[in-house]
Tab-separated table of C-alpha atoms in Angstrom:
chain	number	residue	atom	x	y	z
A	164	UNK	CA	118.479	117.200	87.630
A	165	UNK	CA	121.272	114.393	87.640
A	166	UNK	CA	120.323	110.784	87.216
A	167	UNK	CA	121.932	107.788	87.980
A	168	UNK	CA	120.782	104.689	85.793
A	169	UNK	CA	121.847	101.288	87.050
A	170	UNK	CA	121.361	97.779	85.294
A	171	UNK	CA	121.924	95.270	88.020
A	172	UNK	CA	123.507	91.642	87.542
A	173	UNK	CA	125.596	89.526	89.672
A	174	UNK	CA	128.505	89.406	87.402
A	175	UNK	CA	128.374	92.843	86.011
A	176	UNK	CA	126.137	96.022	86.890
A	177	UNK	CA	125.961	98.738	84.406
A	178	UNK	CA	125.761	102.510	85.315
A	179	UNK	CA	125.057	105.649	83.443
A	180	UNK	CA	125.142	109.136	84.864
A	181	UNK	CA	123.358	111.887	82.661
A	182	UNK	CA	122.378	115.520	83.317
A	183	UNK	CA	118.818	116.588	82.340
A	184	UNK	CA	118.426	120.229	82.014
A	185	UNK	CA	114.902	121.152	80.112
A	186	UNK	CA	114.812	119.144	76.998
A	187	UNK	CA	118.456	118.739	76.922
A	188	UNK	CA	120.485	115.652	78.162
A	189	UNK	CA	124.040	115.663	78.837
A	190	UNK	CA	126.248	112.631	79.379
A	191	UNK	CA	128.447	112.632	82.464
A	192	UNK	CA	129.808	108.927	82.950
A	193	UNK	CA	129.144	105.237	82.538
A	194	UNK	CA	130.900	101.999	82.939
A	195	UNK	CA	130.499	98.788	84.968
A	196	UNK	CA	130.907	97.423	88.174
A	197	UNK	CA	132.334	93.979	87.821
A	198	UNK	CA	132.349	91.375	90.680
A	199	UNK	CA	135.058	88.587	91.224
A	200	UNK	CA	133.792	85.451	89.724
A	201	UNK	CA	135.348	83.024	92.022
A	202	UNK	CA	133.934	85.029	95.053
A	203	UNK	CA	130.737	83.745	97.470
A	204	UNK	CA	127.593	85.618	96.943
A	205	UNK	CA	128.065	88.136	99.997
A	206	UNK	CA	131.250	89.172	98.723
A	207	UNK	CA	129.750	89.578	95.455
A	208	UNK	CA	126.889	91.698	96.717
A	209	UNK	CA	129.425	93.665	98.734
A	210	UNK	CA	131.402	94.681	95.676
A	211	UNK	CA	128.148	95.869	93.943
A	212	UNK	CA	127.379	98.048	96.973
A	213	UNK	CA	130.887	99.522	97.171
A	214	UNK	CA	131.000	100.082	93.493
A	215	UNK	CA	128.000	102.163	93.717
A	216	UNK	CA	128.867	103.815	96.856
A	217	UNK	CA	131.832	105.083	95.081
A	218	UNK	CA	129.932	106.173	92.015
A	219	UNK	CA	127.270	107.669	94.035
A	220	UNK	CA	129.749	109.424	96.017
A	221	UNK	CA	131.691	111.000	92.979
A	222	UNK	CA	128.940	112.018	90.879
A	223	UNK	CA	126.384	112.846	93.333
A	224	UNK	CA	123.029	112.124	91.610
A	225	UNK	CA	119.605	113.161	92.526
A	226	UNK	CA	117.653	110.368	91.486
A	227	UNK	CA	118.197	106.828	90.863
A	228	UNK	CA	116.603	104.537	88.111
A	229	UNK	CA	116.692	100.981	87.915
A	230	UNK	CA	115.178	98.805	85.405
A	231	UNK	CA	112.666	96.316	86.387
A	232	UNK	CA	114.115	93.013	85.427
A	233	UNK	CA	112.717	90.241	83.206
A	234	UNK	CA	111.734	87.104	85.193
A	235	UNK	CA	114.158	84.517	83.850
A	236	UNK	CA	113.398	81.213	82.575
A	237	UNK	CA	115.729	79.683	84.791
A	238	UNK	CA	114.388	80.283	88.435
A	239	UNK	CA	117.974	80.033	89.910
A	240	UNK	CA	119.052	82.717	87.707
A	241	UNK	CA	115.873	84.820	88.601
A	242	UNK	CA	116.877	84.440	92.528
A	243	UNK	CA	120.527	85.517	91.910
A	244	UNK	CA	119.547	88.474	89.827
A	245	UNK	CA	116.989	89.488	92.256
A	246	UNK	CA	119.895	89.443	94.999
A	247	UNK	CA	121.932	91.655	92.710
A	248	UNK	CA	119.061	93.719	92.448
A	249	UNK	CA	118.390	94.106	95.919
A	250	UNK	CA	122.056	94.865	96.615
A	251	UNK	CA	121.724	97.762	94.018
A	252	UNK	CA	118.668	99.346	95.172
A	253	UNK	CA	119.987	98.920	99.054
A	254	UNK	CA	123.250	100.999	97.894
A	255	UNK	CA	120.862	103.947	96.621
A	256	UNK	CA	118.508	103.840	99.590
A	257	UNK	CA	121.337	103.940	101.969
A	258	UNK	CA	122.463	106.973	100.567
A	259	UNK	CA	119.015	108.308	101.166
A	260	UNK	CA	118.322	108.644	97.078
A	261	UNK	CA	114.877	108.093	95.417
A	262	UNK	CA	114.807	104.924	93.419
A	263	UNK	CA	112.498	104.905	90.353
A	264	UNK	CA	111.774	101.736	88.486
A	265	UNK	CA	110.782	101.304	84.500
A	266	UNK	CA	110.253	98.194	82.818
A	267	UNK	CA	112.341	97.109	79.902
A	268	UNK	CA	109.507	97.835	77.648
A	269	UNK	CA	109.074	101.274	78.941
A	270	UNK	CA	112.971	102.005	78.503
A	271	UNK	CA	112.999	100.652	75.029
A	272	UNK	CA	109.981	102.645	74.079
A	273	UNK	CA	111.507	105.800	75.595
A	274	UNK	CA	114.657	105.589	73.622
A	275	UNK	CA	113.989	103.658	70.630
A	276	UNK	CA	110.313	104.252	70.115
A	277	UNK	CA	109.278	100.782	70.465
A	278	UNK	CA	109.390	97.984	72.883
A	279	UNK	CA	110.987	95.355	70.966
A	280	UNK	CA	114.207	96.958	70.199
A	281	UNK	CA	117.333	94.763	70.012
A	282	UNK	CA	120.242	95.629	72.363
A	283	UNK	CA	122.359	97.157	69.502
A	284	UNK	CA	119.307	99.529	68.845
A	285	UNK	CA	119.494	100.740	72.321
A	286	UNK	CA	123.115	101.198	72.129
A	287	UNK	CA	122.791	103.247	69.015
A	288	UNK	CA	119.976	105.534	70.278
A	289	UNK	CA	121.831	105.955	73.559
A	290	UNK	CA	124.928	107.031	71.512
A	291	UNK	CA	122.852	109.437	69.448
A	292	UNK	CA	120.843	110.855	71.986
A	293	UNK	CA	123.938	111.628	74.175
A	294	UNK	CA	126.219	112.451	71.320
A	295	UNK	CA	128.569	109.993	72.330
A	296	UNK	CA	131.766	109.373	70.157
A	297	UNK	CA	131.444	105.457	70.492
A	298	UNK	CA	129.267	102.900	71.541
A	299	UNK	CA	129.042	102.489	75.231
A	300	UNK	CA	129.256	98.788	76.700
A	301	UNK	CA	126.116	97.152	76.334
A	302	UNK	CA	125.243	96.898	80.134
A	303	UNK	CA	126.225	100.656	80.650
A	304	UNK	CA	124.059	101.469	77.356
A	305	UNK	CA	121.094	99.883	79.394
A	306	UNK	CA	121.748	101.893	82.448
A	307	UNK	CA	122.103	105.255	80.028
A	308	UNK	CA	118.733	104.245	78.447
A	309	UNK	CA	116.956	103.945	82.046
A	310	UNK	CA	118.231	107.332	82.841
A	311	UNK	CA	117.164	108.607	79.750
A	312	UNK	CA	113.671	107.147	80.150
A	313	UNK	CA	113.490	108.589	83.535
A	314	UNK	CA	114.224	111.884	82.065
A	315	UNK	CA	111.266	111.677	79.656
A	316	UNK	CA	108.953	110.582	82.164
A	317	UNK	CA	109.865	113.260	84.417
A	318	UNK	CA	109.688	115.917	81.511
A	319	UNK	CA	106.180	114.480	80.504
A	320	UNK	CA	104.943	114.542	83.989
A	321	UNK	CA	105.696	118.178	84.214
A	322	UNK	CA	104.090	118.861	80.804
A	323	UNK	CA	101.115	116.909	81.944
A	324	UNK	CA	100.819	118.984	85.091
A	325	UNK	CA	101.212	122.177	82.931
A	326	UNK	CA	98.507	121.140	80.617
A	327	UNK	CA	96.022	120.867	83.538
A	328	UNK	CA	96.954	124.196	84.620
A	329	UNK	CA	99.513	123.537	87.265
A	330	UNK	CA	102.752	125.059	87.524
A	331	UNK	CA	105.983	123.989	89.135
A	332	UNK	CA	107.740	126.247	91.227
A	333	UNK	CA	110.895	125.439	93.099
A	334	UNK	CA	110.069	121.999	92.822
A	335	UNK	CA	106.351	122.295	94.287
A	336	UNK	CA	103.276	122.296	92.570
A	337	UNK	CA	101.851	126.132	92.365
B	268	UNK	CA	130.917	83.521	119.506
B	269	UNK	CA	127.676	85.511	118.923
B	270	UNK	CA	125.619	84.559	115.724
B	271	UNK	CA	122.686	86.246	114.059
B	272	UNK	CA	120.569	84.176	112.013
B	273	UNK	CA	118.292	85.796	109.442
B	274	UNK	CA	115.227	84.412	107.543
B	275	UNK	CA	114.620	86.978	104.856
B	276	UNK	CA	111.149	87.996	103.275
B	277	UNK	CA	109.809	91.229	101.661
B	278	UNK	CA	107.127	91.371	104.118
B	279	UNK	CA	108.597	89.775	107.229
B	280	UNK	CA	112.366	89.297	108.179
B	281	UNK	CA	113.145	87.090	110.907
B	282	UNK	CA	115.953	87.309	113.059
B	283	UNK	CA	117.499	85.312	115.990
B	284	UNK	CA	120.538	85.972	118.175
B	285	UNK	CA	122.433	83.207	120.186
B	286	UNK	CA	125.581	82.675	121.846
B	287	UNK	CA	127.607	79.634	121.243
B	288	UNK	CA	129.883	78.631	124.164
B	289	UNK	CA	131.421	75.314	123.617
B	290	UNK	CA	128.662	72.910	123.347
B	291	UNK	CA	126.170	75.258	125.052
B	292	UNK	CA	123.688	77.659	123.025
B	293	UNK	CA	122.206	80.452	124.671
B	294	UNK	CA	119.235	82.471	123.667
B	295	UNK	CA	120.177	86.276	123.261
B	296	UNK	CA	117.056	87.791	121.263
B	297	UNK	CA	114.718	87.111	118.255
B	298	UNK	CA	111.946	88.816	116.446
B	299	UNK	CA	110.871	90.168	113.250
B	300	UNK	CA	111.177	93.092	110.999
B	301	UNK	CA	108.162	94.044	109.307
B	302	UNK	CA	107.845	96.413	106.166
B	303	UNK	CA	105.111	98.715	105.357
B	304	UNK	CA	102.914	96.771	103.015
B	305	UNK	CA	101.770	99.788	101.286
B	306	UNK	CA	105.122	101.027	100.539
B	307	UNK	CA	107.381	100.706	97.229
B	308	UNK	CA	110.091	98.189	96.836
B	309	UNK	CA	112.897	100.543	97.462
B	310	UNK	CA	111.293	101.723	100.718
B	311	UNK	CA	110.581	98.076	101.915
B	312	UNK	CA	114.348	97.029	101.228
B	313	UNK	CA	115.332	100.254	103.247
B	314	UNK	CA	113.256	99.189	106.094
B	315	UNK	CA	114.716	95.590	106.074
B	316	UNK	CA	118.400	97.288	106.060
B	317	UNK	CA	117.394	99.744	108.632
B	318	UNK	CA	116.022	97.169	110.851
B	319	UNK	CA	118.734	94.680	110.656
B	320	UNK	CA	121.616	97.680	111.222
B	321	UNK	CA	119.431	98.489	114.459
B	322	UNK	CA	119.870	94.839	115.579
B	323	UNK	CA	123.642	94.574	114.677
B	324	UNK	CA	124.355	97.659	116.281
B	325	UNK	CA	122.569	96.499	119.388
B	326	UNK	CA	123.612	93.028	119.482
B	327	UNK	CA	126.976	92.992	117.830
B	328	UNK	CA	126.994	89.628	116.346
B	329	UNK	CA	130.250	88.264	115.055
B	330	UNK	CA	128.792	85.952	112.523
B	331	UNK	CA	125.736	86.200	110.331
B	332	UNK	CA	123.841	83.188	108.847
B	333	UNK	CA	121.286	83.523	106.034
B	334	UNK	CA	119.179	80.513	104.926
B	335	UNK	CA	119.556	79.601	101.166
B	336	UNK	CA	116.070	80.043	100.008
B	337	UNK	CA	113.764	77.750	98.041
B	338	UNK	CA	113.242	78.844	94.466
B	339	UNK	CA	109.396	79.350	94.640
B	340	UNK	CA	107.205	78.285	91.962
B	341	UNK	CA	106.131	81.669	91.090
B	342	UNK	CA	109.024	83.298	89.505
B	343	UNK	CA	107.580	86.863	90.485
B	344	UNK	CA	108.032	85.701	94.134
B	345	UNK	CA	111.265	84.422	93.601
B	346	UNK	CA	112.497	87.400	92.198
B	347	UNK	CA	110.785	89.440	95.343
B	348	UNK	CA	112.322	86.949	97.812
B	349	UNK	CA	115.845	87.299	95.922
B	350	UNK	CA	115.660	91.146	96.483
B	351	UNK	CA	114.708	90.832	100.321
B	352	UNK	CA	117.391	88.571	100.465
B	353	UNK	CA	119.950	90.881	98.815
B	354	UNK	CA	119.106	93.598	101.093
B	355	UNK	CA	119.430	91.308	104.004
B	356	UNK	CA	123.122	89.985	102.946
B	357	UNK	CA	123.938	93.739	101.874
B	358	UNK	CA	123.090	94.972	105.430
B	359	UNK	CA	125.403	92.340	107.096
B	360	UNK	CA	128.348	92.866	104.700
B	361	UNK	CA	128.114	96.706	104.872
B	362	UNK	CA	128.769	96.018	108.845
B	363	UNK	CA	131.814	94.044	107.628
B	364	UNK	CA	130.356	90.750	108.949
B	365	UNK	CA	131.021	87.260	107.441
B	366	UNK	CA	127.881	85.783	106.040
B	367	UNK	CA	127.366	81.863	106.086
B	368	UNK	CA	124.781	80.100	104.021
B	369	UNK	CA	122.890	77.032	104.671
B	370	UNK	CA	120.118	75.179	102.827
B	371	UNK	CA	116.685	74.632	104.418
B	372	UNK	CA	117.602	70.845	104.410
B	373	UNK	CA	120.721	71.587	106.578
B	374	UNK	CA	118.957	73.742	108.822
B	375	UNK	CA	116.218	71.330	109.539
B	376	UNK	CA	118.499	68.299	109.655
B	377	UNK	CA	120.528	70.392	112.269
B	378	UNK	CA	117.917	71.081	114.654
B	379	UNK	CA	115.174	68.429	113.953
B	380	UNK	CA	117.334	65.526	112.750
B	381	UNK	CA	115.698	65.061	109.370
B	382	UNK	CA	115.184	67.280	106.367
B	383	UNK	CA	111.532	67.131	106.029
B	384	UNK	CA	110.431	68.603	109.236
B	385	UNK	CA	107.462	70.937	109.550
B	386	UNK	CA	107.487	74.281	110.576
B	387	UNK	CA	105.941	73.480	113.815
B	388	UNK	CA	108.524	70.735	114.437
B	389	UNK	CA	111.400	73.660	113.846
B	390	UNK	CA	109.550	75.827	116.419
B	391	UNK	CA	109.337	72.841	119.010
B	392	UNK	CA	113.090	71.894	118.630
B	393	UNK	CA	114.242	75.562	119.082
B	394	UNK	CA	112.121	76.327	121.979
B	395	UNK	CA	113.847	73.042	123.451
B	396	UNK	CA	117.327	73.403	122.458
B	397	UNK	CA	117.281	77.333	123.620
B	398	UNK	CA	114.976	76.372	126.809
B	399	UNK	CA	112.741	78.919	125.754
B	400	UNK	CA	109.488	79.715	127.805
B	401	UNK	CA	107.349	79.869	124.677
B	402	UNK	CA	107.341	79.339	121.042
B	403	UNK	CA	109.114	81.830	119.135
B	404	UNK	CA	107.075	83.392	116.106
B	405	UNK	CA	107.611	81.111	112.832
B	406	UNK	CA	109.961	83.420	111.000
B	407	UNK	CA	112.087	84.027	114.333
B	408	UNK	CA	112.268	80.552	114.751
B	409	UNK	CA	113.760	79.838	111.423
B	410	UNK	CA	116.254	82.403	111.941
B	411	UNK	CA	117.122	81.108	115.294
B	412	UNK	CA	117.452	77.658	113.860
B	413	UNK	CA	119.816	78.984	111.204
B	414	UNK	CA	121.885	80.326	113.932
B	415	UNK	CA	121.920	76.694	115.649
B	416	UNK	CA	122.802	75.151	112.477
B	417	UNK	CA	125.778	77.308	112.154
B	418	UNK	CA	126.820	76.623	115.661
B	419	UNK	CA	126.630	73.138	114.957
B	420	UNK	CA	128.661	73.232	111.639
B	421	UNK	CA	131.194	75.456	113.391
B	422	UNK	CA	131.482	73.164	116.321
B	423	UNK	CA	132.009	69.878	114.167
B	424	UNK	CA	134.557	71.866	111.981
B	425	UNK	CA	136.560	72.529	115.281
B	426	UNK	CA	136.101	68.921	116.153
B	427	UNK	CA	136.959	67.659	112.751
B	428	UNK	CA	140.269	69.606	112.881
B	429	UNK	CA	140.985	68.473	116.354
B	430	UNK	CA	140.641	64.820	115.247
B	431	UNK	CA	143.254	65.586	112.616
B	432	UNK	CA	145.462	66.678	115.281
B	433	UNK	CA	144.780	70.503	114.768
B	434	UNK	CA	144.114	72.663	117.618
B	435	UNK	CA	142.580	76.016	117.504
B	436	UNK	CA	144.069	78.964	119.751
B	437	UNK	CA	142.641	82.275	119.870
B	438	UNK	CA	140.876	81.627	116.482
B	439	UNK	CA	143.813	80.362	114.827
B	440	UNK	CA	145.105	76.865	113.805
B	441	UNK	CA	147.912	75.901	116.074
């Protein structure tokens, strides 16, 4: 299963692609889509979508994961972030990809083990879990963490079903 | 010039299409895109985009206008509205259409004459200005009001340029 994690933002949208094979997670790619800072909102949203389309078309993920964002203290920032998030999800659904959502708490618990981890701890664990040589950029690390979180939840879902006596055969319950 | 006005919302997205010919404004179409209330956020955003694509492909507007939304008192609502707005703008820019934005104040001033008009006054003036037989649904009326506002601003821009000695010929300054 190939998973694309997205950490949406109006200025910088991080992305991270991993392959999930049983309990193994393999790094495929990560980076950022940056929008022109002097552009209007519609142009910025278009550059987020165009960037994500290029990533989806190149890496062909089967699942997309987007972090459920914090509601910011500043309502105007919340609105801007909501619009960027709307554009990012739009890009995924326009390519007919299923989109999963996790809270920041779930993502941090999945990769660091507790929900109050700092950004640096997320970067450190993403580097270790994916055997990276260097630290990924902060937004890219968050996107990879989302993808890792989804891999774990997907895994534990399968294990949970197995414990209940179900088996999954060719993607269907048997 | 054909203008598509959009009043985005996660549950109901109003739309209105008008033709602007000199000082005349002609009603073309209006209505709502409703999203399935039990669906996930990504599915709802997809239905907004699919609905707007169908409208754009049928009516082929040259300009899209989206109202700049109020920042809601409830931050969670602001985030949801932001996401719906992001999806609506995404639909327009994916069809390579220019998107103009006006505040609710500008829209109300343009159609009612003052910025504190009630929803019913907007509906009433939209009905009169476009010689409609009945009242359009509230979200559709807001979308038509956006389109009318843009027509006026576009008009006054042209008049302003004319006053400065410029002429517009085939869409270019001459």
